Structures are given as structure tokens and as C-alpha cells.
Short mmCIF file of C-alpha atoms in Angstrom, two decimals:
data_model
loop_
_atom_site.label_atom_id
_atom_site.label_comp_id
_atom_site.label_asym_id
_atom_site.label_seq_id
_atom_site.Cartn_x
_atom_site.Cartn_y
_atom_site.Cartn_z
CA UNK A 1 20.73 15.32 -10.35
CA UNK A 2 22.18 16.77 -6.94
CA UNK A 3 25.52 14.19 -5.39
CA UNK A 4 23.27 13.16 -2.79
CA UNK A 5 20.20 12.03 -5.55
CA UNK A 6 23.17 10.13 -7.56
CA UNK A 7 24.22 8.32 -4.49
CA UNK A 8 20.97 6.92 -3.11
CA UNK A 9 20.28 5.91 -7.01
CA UNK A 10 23.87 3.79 -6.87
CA UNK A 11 22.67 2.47 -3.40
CA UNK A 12 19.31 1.21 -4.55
CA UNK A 13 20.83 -0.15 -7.45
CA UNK A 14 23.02 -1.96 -5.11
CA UNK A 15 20.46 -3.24 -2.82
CA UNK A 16 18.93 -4.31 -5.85
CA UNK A 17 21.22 -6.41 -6.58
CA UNK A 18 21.48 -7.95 -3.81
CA UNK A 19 25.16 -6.49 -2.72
CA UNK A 20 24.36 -6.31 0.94
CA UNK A 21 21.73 -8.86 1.21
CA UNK A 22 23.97 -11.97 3.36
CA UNK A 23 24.96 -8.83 5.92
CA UNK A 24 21.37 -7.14 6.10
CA UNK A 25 22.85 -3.55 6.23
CA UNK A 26 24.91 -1.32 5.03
CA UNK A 27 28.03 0.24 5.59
CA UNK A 28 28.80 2.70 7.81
CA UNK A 29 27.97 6.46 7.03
CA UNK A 30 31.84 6.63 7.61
CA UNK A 31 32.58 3.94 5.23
CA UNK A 32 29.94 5.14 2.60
CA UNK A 33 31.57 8.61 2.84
CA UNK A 34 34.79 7.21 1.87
CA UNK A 35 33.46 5.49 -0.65
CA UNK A 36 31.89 7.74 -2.70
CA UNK A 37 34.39 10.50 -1.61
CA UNK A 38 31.80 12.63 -0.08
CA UNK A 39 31.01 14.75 2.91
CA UNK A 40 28.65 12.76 6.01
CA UNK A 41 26.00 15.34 5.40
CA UNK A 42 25.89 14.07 1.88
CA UNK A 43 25.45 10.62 2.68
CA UNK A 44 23.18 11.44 5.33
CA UNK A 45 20.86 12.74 3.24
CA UNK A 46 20.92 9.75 0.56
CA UNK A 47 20.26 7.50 3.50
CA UNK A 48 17.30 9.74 4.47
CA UNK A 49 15.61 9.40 0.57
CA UNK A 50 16.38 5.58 1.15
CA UNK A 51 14.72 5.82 4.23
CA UNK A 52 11.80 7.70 2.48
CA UNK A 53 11.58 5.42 -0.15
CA UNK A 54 11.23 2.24 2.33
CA UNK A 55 14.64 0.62 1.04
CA UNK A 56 16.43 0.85 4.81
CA UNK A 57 15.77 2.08 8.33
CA UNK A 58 18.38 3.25 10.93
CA UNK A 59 18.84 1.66 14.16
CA UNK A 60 20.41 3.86 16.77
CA UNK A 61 23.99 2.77 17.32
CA UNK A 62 23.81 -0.38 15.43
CA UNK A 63 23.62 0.74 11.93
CA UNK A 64 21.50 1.13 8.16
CA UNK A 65 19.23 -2.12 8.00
CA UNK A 66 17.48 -3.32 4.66
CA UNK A 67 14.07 -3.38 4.59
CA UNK A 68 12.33 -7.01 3.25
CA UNK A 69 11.31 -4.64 0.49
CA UNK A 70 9.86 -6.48 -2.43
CA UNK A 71 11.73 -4.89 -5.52
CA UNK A 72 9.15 -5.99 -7.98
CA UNK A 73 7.86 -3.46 -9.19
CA UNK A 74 4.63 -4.93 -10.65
CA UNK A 75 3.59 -6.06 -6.50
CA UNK A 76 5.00 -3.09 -4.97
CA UNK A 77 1.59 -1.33 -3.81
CA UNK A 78 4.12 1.55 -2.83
CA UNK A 79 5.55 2.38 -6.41
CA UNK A 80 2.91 3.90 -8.70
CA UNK A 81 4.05 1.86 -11.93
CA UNK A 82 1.60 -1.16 -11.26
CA UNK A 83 0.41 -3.77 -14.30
CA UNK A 84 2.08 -1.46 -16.85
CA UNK A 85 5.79 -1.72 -15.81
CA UNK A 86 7.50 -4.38 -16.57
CA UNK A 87 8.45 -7.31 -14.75
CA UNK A 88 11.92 -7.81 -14.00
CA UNK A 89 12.23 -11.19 -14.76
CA UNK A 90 13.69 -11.79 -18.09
CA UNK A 91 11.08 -14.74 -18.16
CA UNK A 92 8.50 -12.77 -18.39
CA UNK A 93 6.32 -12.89 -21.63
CA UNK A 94 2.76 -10.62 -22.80
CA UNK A 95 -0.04 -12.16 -24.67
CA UNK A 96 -2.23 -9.47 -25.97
CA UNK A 97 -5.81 -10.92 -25.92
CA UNK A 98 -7.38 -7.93 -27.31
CA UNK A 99 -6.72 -4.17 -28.07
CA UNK A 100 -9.89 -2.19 -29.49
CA UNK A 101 -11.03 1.28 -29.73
CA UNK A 102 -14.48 1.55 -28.31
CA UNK A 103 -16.82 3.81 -26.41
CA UNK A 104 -17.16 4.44 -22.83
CA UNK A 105 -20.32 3.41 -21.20
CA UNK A 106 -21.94 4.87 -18.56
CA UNK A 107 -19.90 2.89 -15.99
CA UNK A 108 -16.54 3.30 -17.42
CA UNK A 109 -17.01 6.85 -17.97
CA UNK A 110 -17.77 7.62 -14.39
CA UNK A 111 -15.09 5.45 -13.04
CA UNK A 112 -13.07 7.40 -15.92
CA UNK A 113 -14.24 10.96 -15.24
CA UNK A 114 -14.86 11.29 -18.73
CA UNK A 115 -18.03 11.64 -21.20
CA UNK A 116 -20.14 8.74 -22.57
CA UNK A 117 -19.30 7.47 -25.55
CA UNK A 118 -16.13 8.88 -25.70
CA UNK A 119 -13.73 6.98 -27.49
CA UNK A 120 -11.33 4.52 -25.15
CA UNK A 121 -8.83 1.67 -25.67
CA UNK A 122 -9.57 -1.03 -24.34
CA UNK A 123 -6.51 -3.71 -23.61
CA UNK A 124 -6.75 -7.29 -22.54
CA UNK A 125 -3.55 -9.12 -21.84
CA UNK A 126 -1.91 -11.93 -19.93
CA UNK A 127 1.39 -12.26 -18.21
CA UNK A 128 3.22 -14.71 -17.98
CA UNK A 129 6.87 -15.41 -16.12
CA UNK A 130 8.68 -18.66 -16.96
CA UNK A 131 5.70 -19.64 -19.20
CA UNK A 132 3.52 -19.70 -16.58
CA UNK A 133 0.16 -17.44 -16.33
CA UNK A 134 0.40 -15.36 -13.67
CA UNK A 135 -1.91 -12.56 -14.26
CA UNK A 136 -5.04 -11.38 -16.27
CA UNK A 137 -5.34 -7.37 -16.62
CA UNK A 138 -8.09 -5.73 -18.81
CA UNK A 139 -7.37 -1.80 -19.04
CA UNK A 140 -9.18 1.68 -20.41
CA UNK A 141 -7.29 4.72 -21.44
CA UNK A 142 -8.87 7.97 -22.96
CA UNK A 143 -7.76 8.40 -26.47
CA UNK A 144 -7.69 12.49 -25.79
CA UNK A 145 -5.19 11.78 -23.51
CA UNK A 146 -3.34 8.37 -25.47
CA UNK A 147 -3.72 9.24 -28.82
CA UNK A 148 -2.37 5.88 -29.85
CA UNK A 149 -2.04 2.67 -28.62
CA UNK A 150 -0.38 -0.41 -30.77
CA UNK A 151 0.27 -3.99 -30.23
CA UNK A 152 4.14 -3.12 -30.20
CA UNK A 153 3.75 -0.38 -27.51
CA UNK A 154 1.58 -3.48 -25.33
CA UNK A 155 3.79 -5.65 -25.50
CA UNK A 156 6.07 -2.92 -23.32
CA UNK A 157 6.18 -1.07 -20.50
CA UNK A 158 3.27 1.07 -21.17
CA UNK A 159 4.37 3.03 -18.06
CA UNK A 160 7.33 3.93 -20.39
CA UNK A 161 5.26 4.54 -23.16
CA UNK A 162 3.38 7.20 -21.34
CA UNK A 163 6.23 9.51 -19.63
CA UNK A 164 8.91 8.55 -21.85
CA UNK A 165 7.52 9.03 -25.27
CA UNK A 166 3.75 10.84 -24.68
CA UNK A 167 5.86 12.86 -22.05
CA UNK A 168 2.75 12.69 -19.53
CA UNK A 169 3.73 13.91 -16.18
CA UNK A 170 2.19 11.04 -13.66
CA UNK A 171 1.03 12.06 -10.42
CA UNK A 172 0.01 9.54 -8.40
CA UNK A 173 -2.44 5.66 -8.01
CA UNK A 174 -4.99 4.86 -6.26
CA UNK A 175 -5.50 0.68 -5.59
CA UNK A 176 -8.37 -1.38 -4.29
CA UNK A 177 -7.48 -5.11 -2.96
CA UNK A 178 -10.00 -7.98 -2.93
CA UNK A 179 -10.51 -11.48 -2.81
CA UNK A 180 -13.26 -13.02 -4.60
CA UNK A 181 -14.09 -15.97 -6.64
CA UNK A 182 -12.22 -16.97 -9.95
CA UNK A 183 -14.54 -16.36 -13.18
CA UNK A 184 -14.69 -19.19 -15.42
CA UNK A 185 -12.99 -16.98 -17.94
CA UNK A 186 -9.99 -15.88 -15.82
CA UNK A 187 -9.62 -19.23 -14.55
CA UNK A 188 -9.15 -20.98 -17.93
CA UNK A 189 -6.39 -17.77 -18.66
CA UNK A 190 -4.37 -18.61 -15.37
CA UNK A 191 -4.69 -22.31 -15.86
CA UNK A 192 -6.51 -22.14 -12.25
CA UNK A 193 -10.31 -23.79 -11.77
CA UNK A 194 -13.37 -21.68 -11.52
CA UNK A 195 -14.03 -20.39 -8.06
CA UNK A 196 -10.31 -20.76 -7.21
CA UNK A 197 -9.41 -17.57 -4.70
CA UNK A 198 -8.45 -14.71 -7.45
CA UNK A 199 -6.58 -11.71 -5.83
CA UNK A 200 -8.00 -8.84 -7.57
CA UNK A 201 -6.09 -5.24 -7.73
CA UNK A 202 -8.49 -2.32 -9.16
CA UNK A 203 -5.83 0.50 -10.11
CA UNK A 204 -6.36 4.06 -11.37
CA UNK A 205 -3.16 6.08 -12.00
CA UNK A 206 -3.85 9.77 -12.03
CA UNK A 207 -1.79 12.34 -14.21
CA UNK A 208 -0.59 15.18 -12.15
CA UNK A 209 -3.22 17.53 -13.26
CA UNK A 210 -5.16 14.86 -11.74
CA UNK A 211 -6.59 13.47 -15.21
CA UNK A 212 -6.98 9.35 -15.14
CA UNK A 213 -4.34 8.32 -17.31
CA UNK A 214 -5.20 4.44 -16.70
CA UNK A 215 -8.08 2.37 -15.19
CA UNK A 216 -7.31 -1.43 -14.94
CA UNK A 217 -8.19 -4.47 -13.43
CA UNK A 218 -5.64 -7.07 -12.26
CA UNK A 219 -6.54 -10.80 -11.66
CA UNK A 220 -3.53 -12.06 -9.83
CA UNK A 221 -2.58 -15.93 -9.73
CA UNK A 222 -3.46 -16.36 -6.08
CA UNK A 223 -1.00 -19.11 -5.66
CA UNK A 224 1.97 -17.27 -7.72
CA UNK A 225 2.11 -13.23 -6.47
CA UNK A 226 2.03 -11.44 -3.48
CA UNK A 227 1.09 -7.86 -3.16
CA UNK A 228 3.50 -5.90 -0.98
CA UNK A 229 3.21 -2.91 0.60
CA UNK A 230 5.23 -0.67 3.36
CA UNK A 231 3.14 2.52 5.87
CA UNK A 232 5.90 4.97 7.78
CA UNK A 233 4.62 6.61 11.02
CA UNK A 234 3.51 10.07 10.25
CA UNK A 235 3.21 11.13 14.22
CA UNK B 1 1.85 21.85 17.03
CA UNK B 2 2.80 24.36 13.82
CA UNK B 3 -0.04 26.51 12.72
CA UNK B 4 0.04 24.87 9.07
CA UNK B 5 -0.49 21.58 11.12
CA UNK B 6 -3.36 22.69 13.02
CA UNK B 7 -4.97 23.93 9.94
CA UNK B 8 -4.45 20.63 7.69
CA UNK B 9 -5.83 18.26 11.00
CA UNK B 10 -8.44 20.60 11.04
CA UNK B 11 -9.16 19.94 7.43
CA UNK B 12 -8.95 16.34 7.67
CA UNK B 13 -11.17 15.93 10.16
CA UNK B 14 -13.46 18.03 7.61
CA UNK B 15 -12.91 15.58 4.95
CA UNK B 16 -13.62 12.74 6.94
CA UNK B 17 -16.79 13.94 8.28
CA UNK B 18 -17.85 14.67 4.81
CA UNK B 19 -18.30 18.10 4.61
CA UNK B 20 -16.60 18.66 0.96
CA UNK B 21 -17.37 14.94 0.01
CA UNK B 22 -20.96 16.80 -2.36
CA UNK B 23 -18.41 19.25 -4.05
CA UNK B 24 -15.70 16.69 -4.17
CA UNK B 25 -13.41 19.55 -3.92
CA UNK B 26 -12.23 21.76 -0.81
CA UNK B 27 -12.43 25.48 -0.79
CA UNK B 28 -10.04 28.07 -2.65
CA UNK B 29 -6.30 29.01 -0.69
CA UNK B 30 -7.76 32.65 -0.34
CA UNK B 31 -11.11 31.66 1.13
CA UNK B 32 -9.00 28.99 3.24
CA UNK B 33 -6.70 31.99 4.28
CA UNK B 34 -9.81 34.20 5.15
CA UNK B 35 -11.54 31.34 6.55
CA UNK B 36 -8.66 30.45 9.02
CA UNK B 37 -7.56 34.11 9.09
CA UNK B 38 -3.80 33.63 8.06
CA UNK B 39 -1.53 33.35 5.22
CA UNK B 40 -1.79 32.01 1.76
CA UNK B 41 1.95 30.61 2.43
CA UNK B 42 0.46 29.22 6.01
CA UNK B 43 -2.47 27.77 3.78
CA UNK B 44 -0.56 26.13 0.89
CA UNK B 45 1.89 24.48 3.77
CA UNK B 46 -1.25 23.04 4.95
CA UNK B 47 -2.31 21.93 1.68
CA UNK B 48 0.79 20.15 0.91
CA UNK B 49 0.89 18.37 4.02
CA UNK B 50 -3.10 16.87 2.94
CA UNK B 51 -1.59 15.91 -0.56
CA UNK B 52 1.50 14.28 1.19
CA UNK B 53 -0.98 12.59 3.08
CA UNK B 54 -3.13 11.50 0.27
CA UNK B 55 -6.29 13.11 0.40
CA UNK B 56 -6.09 15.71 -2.04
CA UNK B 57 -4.39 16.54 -5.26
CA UNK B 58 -4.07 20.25 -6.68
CA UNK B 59 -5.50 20.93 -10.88
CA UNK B 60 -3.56 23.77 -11.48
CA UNK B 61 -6.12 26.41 -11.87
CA UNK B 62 -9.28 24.60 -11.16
CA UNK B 63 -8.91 23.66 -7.71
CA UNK B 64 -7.51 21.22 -5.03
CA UNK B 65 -9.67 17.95 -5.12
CA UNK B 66 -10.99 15.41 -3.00
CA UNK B 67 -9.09 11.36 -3.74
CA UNK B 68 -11.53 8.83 -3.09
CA UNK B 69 -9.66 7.63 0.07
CA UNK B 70 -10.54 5.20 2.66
CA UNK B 71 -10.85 6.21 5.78
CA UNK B 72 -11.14 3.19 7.84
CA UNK B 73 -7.53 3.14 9.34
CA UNK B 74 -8.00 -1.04 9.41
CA UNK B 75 -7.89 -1.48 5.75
CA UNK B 76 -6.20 1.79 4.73
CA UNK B 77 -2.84 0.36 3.42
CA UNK B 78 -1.07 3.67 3.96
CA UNK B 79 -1.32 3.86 7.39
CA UNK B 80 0.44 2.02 9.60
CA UNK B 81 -1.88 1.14 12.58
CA UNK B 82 -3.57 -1.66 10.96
CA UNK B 83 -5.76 -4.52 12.92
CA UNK B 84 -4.43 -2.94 15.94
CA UNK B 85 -6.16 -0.07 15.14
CA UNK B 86 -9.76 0.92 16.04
CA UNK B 87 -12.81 0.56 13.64
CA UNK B 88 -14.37 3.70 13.04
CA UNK B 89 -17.98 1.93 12.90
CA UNK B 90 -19.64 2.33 16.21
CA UNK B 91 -20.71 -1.20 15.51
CA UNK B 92 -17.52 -2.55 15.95
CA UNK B 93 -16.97 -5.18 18.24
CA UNK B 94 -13.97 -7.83 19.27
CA UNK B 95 -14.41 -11.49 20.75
CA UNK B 96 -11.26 -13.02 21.93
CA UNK B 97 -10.37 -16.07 21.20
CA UNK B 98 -7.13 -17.11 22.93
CA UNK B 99 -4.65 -14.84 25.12
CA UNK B 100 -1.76 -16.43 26.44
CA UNK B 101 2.10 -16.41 26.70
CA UNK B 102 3.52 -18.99 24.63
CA UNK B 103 7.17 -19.54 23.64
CA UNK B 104 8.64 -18.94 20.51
CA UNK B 105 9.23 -21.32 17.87
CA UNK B 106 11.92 -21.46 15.39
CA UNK B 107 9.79 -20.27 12.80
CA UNK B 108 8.10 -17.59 14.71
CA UNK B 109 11.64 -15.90 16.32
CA UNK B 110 12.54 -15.86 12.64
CA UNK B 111 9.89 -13.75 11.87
CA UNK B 112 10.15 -11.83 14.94
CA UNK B 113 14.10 -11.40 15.20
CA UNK B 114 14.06 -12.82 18.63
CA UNK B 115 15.62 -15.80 20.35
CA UNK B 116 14.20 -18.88 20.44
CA UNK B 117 11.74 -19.95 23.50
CA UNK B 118 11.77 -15.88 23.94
CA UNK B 119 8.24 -15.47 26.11
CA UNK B 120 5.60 -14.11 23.69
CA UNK B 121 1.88 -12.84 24.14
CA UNK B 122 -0.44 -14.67 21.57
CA UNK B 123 -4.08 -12.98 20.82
CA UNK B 124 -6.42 -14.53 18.46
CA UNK B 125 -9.60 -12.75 17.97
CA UNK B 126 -12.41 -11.97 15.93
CA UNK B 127 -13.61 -8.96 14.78
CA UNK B 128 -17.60 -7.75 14.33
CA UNK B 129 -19.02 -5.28 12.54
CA UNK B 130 -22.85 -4.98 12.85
CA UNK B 131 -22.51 -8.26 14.52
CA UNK B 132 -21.53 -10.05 11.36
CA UNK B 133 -17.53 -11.53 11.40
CA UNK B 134 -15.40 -9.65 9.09
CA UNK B 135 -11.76 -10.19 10.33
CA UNK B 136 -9.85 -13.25 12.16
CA UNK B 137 -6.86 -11.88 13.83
CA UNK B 138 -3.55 -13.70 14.93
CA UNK B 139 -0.83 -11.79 16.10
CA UNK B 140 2.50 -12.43 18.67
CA UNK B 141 3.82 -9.70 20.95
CA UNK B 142 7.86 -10.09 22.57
CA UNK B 143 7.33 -9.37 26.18
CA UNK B 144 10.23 -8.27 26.44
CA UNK B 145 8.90 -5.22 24.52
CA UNK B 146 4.97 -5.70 25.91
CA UNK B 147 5.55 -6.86 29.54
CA UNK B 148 1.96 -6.66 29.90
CA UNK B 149 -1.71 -7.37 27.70
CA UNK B 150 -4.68 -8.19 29.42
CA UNK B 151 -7.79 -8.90 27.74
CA UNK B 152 -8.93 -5.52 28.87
CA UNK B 153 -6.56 -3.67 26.43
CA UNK B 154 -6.92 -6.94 23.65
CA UNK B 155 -10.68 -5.86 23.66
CA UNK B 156 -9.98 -2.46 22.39
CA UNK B 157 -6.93 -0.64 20.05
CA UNK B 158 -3.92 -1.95 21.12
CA UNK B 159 -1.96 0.41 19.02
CA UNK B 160 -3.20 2.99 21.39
CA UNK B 161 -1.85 1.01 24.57
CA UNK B 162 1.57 1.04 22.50
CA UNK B 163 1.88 4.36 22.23
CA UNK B 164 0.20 6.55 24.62
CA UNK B 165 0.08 3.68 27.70
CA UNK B 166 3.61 2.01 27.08
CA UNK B 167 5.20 4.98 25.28
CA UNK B 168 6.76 2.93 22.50
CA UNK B 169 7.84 4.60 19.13
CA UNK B 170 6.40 3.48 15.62
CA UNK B 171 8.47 3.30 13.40
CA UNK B 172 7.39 1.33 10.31
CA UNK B 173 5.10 -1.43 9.12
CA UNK B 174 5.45 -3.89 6.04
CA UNK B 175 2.44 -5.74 4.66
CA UNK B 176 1.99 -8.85 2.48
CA UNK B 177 -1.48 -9.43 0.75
CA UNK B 178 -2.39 -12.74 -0.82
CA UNK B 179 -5.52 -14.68 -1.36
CA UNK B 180 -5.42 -18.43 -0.68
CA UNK B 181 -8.24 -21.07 0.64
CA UNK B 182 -10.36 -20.40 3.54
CA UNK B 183 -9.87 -23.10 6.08
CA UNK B 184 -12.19 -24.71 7.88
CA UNK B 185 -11.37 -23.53 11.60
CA UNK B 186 -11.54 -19.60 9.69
CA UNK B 187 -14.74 -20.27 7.45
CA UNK B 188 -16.24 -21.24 10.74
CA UNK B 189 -15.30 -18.06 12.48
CA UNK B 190 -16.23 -16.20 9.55
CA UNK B 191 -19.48 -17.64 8.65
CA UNK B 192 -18.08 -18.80 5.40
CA UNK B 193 -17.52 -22.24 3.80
CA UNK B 194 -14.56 -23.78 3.79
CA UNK B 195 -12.29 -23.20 0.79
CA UNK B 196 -14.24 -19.79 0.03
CA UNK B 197 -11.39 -17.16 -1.04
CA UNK B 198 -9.72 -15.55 1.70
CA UNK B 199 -7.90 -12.46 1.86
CA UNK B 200 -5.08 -12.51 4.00
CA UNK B 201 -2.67 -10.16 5.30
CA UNK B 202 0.56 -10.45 6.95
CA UNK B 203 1.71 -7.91 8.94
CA UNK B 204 5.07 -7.09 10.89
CA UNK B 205 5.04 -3.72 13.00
CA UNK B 206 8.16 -2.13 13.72
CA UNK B 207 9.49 0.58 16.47
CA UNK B 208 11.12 3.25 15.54
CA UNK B 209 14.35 1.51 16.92
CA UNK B 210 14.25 -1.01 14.14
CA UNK B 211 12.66 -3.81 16.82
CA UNK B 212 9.40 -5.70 15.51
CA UNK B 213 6.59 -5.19 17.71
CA UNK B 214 3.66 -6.63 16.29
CA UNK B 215 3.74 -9.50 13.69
CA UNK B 216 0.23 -10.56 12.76
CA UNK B 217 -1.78 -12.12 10.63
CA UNK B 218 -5.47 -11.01 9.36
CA UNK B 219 -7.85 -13.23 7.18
CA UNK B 220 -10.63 -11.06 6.21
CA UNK B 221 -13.99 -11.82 4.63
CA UNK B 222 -13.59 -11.63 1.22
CA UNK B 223 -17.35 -10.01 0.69
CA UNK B 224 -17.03 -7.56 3.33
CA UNK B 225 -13.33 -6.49 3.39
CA UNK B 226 -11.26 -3.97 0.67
CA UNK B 227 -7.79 -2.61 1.35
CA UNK B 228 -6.94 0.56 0.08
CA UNK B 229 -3.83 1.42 -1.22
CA UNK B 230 -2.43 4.61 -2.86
CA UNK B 231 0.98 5.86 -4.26
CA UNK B 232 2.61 8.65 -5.21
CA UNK B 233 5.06 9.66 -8.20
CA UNK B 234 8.33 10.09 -6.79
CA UNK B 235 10.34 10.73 -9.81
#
């Protein structure tokens, strides 16, 4: 990892944790180049990736301000992880509802890119944080592509799973948002009544070879998550 | 403007009009380069700058393909323009509401980083497509910032009187997307009932300098609004 990748790693990890939250920026390029014993072109190339990665934005003369940057990575629409990274909360608990091989119909398999009848898991669980339901997500993944998929690995990150121990390269996610009615179902799962607002996330997450790794369905407690998500000027 | 630049807004306006949407993918880098009479190199810049941008990926060695993208720059997530931007439909229409200067409140020069009693613009109006409501907007303007808006310029994109009338700099924009009740005053403008989900976003708009510019607020009907969202593997 090149200094200047190692340094914006120890910064977000810093931000993270809330190191410079009471001052709302950050030190100095001067002071930063002290501290990590480093050139200003160094730094200023960290800051830049932190910049890119929507944790900070310079203000001309004044300084490196902090972004309100949600660091949740399960409500950040600008991180490609989604429903299968983990929540950061050590509250926060899995029920698997269901985990099944079965076949693609027509439906899936176009939303899927893949044949019909081709064989698929299929995963229903709910989150929960603190006890509390907070989300309903009912998944598809191609068994050519996840060979296997167990109760132990669902429990997880299945984000890990994937590039960590299947060694899939990801490439990027495409999201829908809506608002609709709760289902009867959903609403009995979130502890919310039928025809409550649901906040509904559609998700496919693309392999780089552009292969759909993962199509799910998120039915987000409308009362207990926010979806978050930062645009940079391209002009 | 670069030549690879040219080349990949050429492209995009392609894309949006449709032209590749039957093949779902865009044409080979060597009939590009023919086509455009240059360079492979010139070509592949151009091609990386449309997958930067989201609205292709490359399959090594079967082609560079279309992402089902949204084009509507109001619900595209990605961009930062947002309900200040134009609808694409012809059909698009805006009724305001309200248009005056008010003075900030606490809670309000919180959001907006600005003093107390600061003089703000306040717009609230309602967007149509095909004559049917799909969008209540709220937003607040400093004017220190925006000495000037006139229903004139509130009646069409006032992202475009930012930047090309007043000049200002975009930096940045951060989003928050919930669902929560419909109330009566917006089910009304909306042609809803009251207590019918709502999608709602809040929106804060920042120069380049780091100063917020637009904070607003959009409820959107929940049949006839999506948002659009996509990310990108950074690792």
C-alpha cells in the first residue's frame, strides 16, 4: 500500500472514531505532515482520496472540514457493501428465516441475467440492532458463481464471504429507492402495522466482469434507518 | 475541452437518446476509434471517463456494456443537481407555492451554518409531470449567497441560475432518504391521502468553498417517484 494509501486509511479510521468530531476538521496539512513524518505532497494526496471518498472537503484558507458522512456502512448508498456487510453495532443480531436452493423463474432470471431454472439461493433474513427489527432482506445468488451458501456464512458478512474467501473481484451496485406500503408479512417481521410507510432498497451488486453477484430486496424500518448518500460536482 | 472529453459527452448524449439501449452494449474501441477517427488510447480515455461516470462497465473480451441508469437528473442520486435541476419530460411543469424572505430560525441556521435571523429566500413548490403532482419541494437559500430569486427563475432550474447566471461553484451535495407518513397539507398537494407513505429527501447543497447553498427538502409520490443510486468498488 503506497505512504499516502496508509495515511488516508489511519485518517478514516480516525474520523471514524470520532477523533476530530467536537472540532469539525482536521489538522493542518502542516500539522498532519509532522505527524506522520511525511512530505506535504504526501499528505496532500491522502486528503485528496479523503476528499474522493466523501470523508472531508477543503475550504480555501480555513482548513479540512468533515463531511456529516454517515459511516454505516449498511445506509451508505455510496459504499457498494449494502445488506451484506455488517452492521457496526455490536448490537446487531441475524435471524435467518430461510436459506433454500431453488430455481430461477422467469422473473428472477431476467433481473439475474441468467437462464431459467437455473439453480439459485435464495436467503431470507432479519436484522436486528439492540433487539429491535430493523430490516427484512430476501436475496438470490447464482450457485455457478456461489457454489455454497450455509447458515454459518449468513449469519456474516456475506460481503466478506464473497471477496475474502470465494476471492470474487466486486465491481460495482446499482440501487433503486422507494416508498410503498408495508406488506402484512414484513410488517409482522419489523413489529410495524400493515400499510405502515416501508422504505424499500432494490440492490444488484455486479462482479467486475460485470456478472450479478447479488440481487436483494431491503425492507427498511421506516421509523429506525436512514439511507444516506453524497454526489461531487463533475463540471 | 480534451478530445477524450468531447468523445465520451458525445457518447452520453448517445446513450441517453437510446441509440445502444436495443444492443445494450456500445460499439468496439476500434470501430469507436474509426468511427471518431482517432486513437484507441484517445478512445479507452473516453471510455473510462463513461465508466467513472456510471454508465458503462467493460467484460473483458466481450464488450463494454450499457448499466441500467437513470437518466432523470431529479432522482439520479449520483448527481448532484437534484430538485433544482430540470425534468427531462417535456411535460414538466412547476406551481409555486410560497416565495418570500424569511429569517432564520435556530433550527434552520443550524442546518444552514449561518447566523441566526440571517435573511433567507424560502420557495415551496410543486412539481407536475403530465399534469399529475409528483414532488413537493421546500428549500431555503442565504441571501447573502443568492441576493436575488424571483419567481421567474423559481419557475424553471435554479441550479442553472447558480451557476451560469450567478457564477457560483458546486461543490458537493449530501442526501438523506427516509420514508415516514404523508401529512395532510402534502397528501393534499399530492393527490394522496393522508398518512399514505411518503418518500422524503433531505438535501443540503454545497459550494465548492465549503458554504451550503441549497438545503431542501423533497416529499415525492411514493407511486410515481424512484431514486437511483449506484456505487462503485473502491478497494
Amino acid at each position: 500500500m503506497a505512504k499516502y494509501h496508509e495515511i488516508s486509511t489511519e485518517l478514516i479510521k480516525e474520523i471514524v472514531d470520532g477523533k476530530y468530531k467536537e472540532r469539525g476538521k482536521l489538522p493542518t496539512e502542516k500539522e498532519l505532515s509532522l505527524h506522520f513524518n511525511t512530505s506535504r505532497n504526501t499528505i496532500r494526496s491522502a486528503i485528496n482520496l479523503l476528499t474522493d471518498e466523501g470523508y472531508v472537503y477543503k475550504v480555501q484558507g480555513s482548513g479540512i472540514y468533515l463531511r456529516p458522512v454517515n459511516f454505516d456502512e449498511s445506509t451508505n448508498l455510496n459504499l457498494i457493501k449494502g445488506f451484506s456487510s455488517e452492521h457496526q453495532e455490536e448490537t446487531s443480531k441475524i435471524k435467518i428465516l430461510d436459506l433454500e436452493i431453488i430455481q430461477a423463474t422467469a422473473e428472477i432470471a431476467e433481473e439475474l441475467n441468467c437462464k431459467i431454472g437455473e439453480p439459485l439461493y435464495y436467503l431470507k433474513r432479519v436484522r436486528f440492532v439492540d433487539d429491535e427489527p430493523v430490516r427484512v432482506e430476501r436475496s438470490y445468488y447464482r450457485q455457478e458463481i456461489v457454489p455454497y451458501l450455509g447458515k454459518e456464512i449468513a449469519r456474516e458478512s456475506i460481503y466478506n464471504y464473497l471477496t475474502q474467501n470465494l476471492k470474487l473481484q466486486i465491481g460495482f451496485a446499482d440501487r433503486k429507492i422507494q416508498a410503498d406500503y408495508l406488506s402484512k408479512d414484513d410488517a409482522q417481521l419489523l413489529g410495524l402495522a400493515e400499510n405502515d410507510p416501508a422504505l424499500i432498497v432494490n440492490e444488484k451488486i455486479y462482479l467486475a466482469n460485470g456478472q450479478i453477484v447479488i440481487l436483494g430486496e431491503g425492507v427498511l424500518h421506516f421509523k429506525k434507518i436512514s439511507l444516506f448518500s453524497s454526489a461531487k460536482n463533475f463540471d
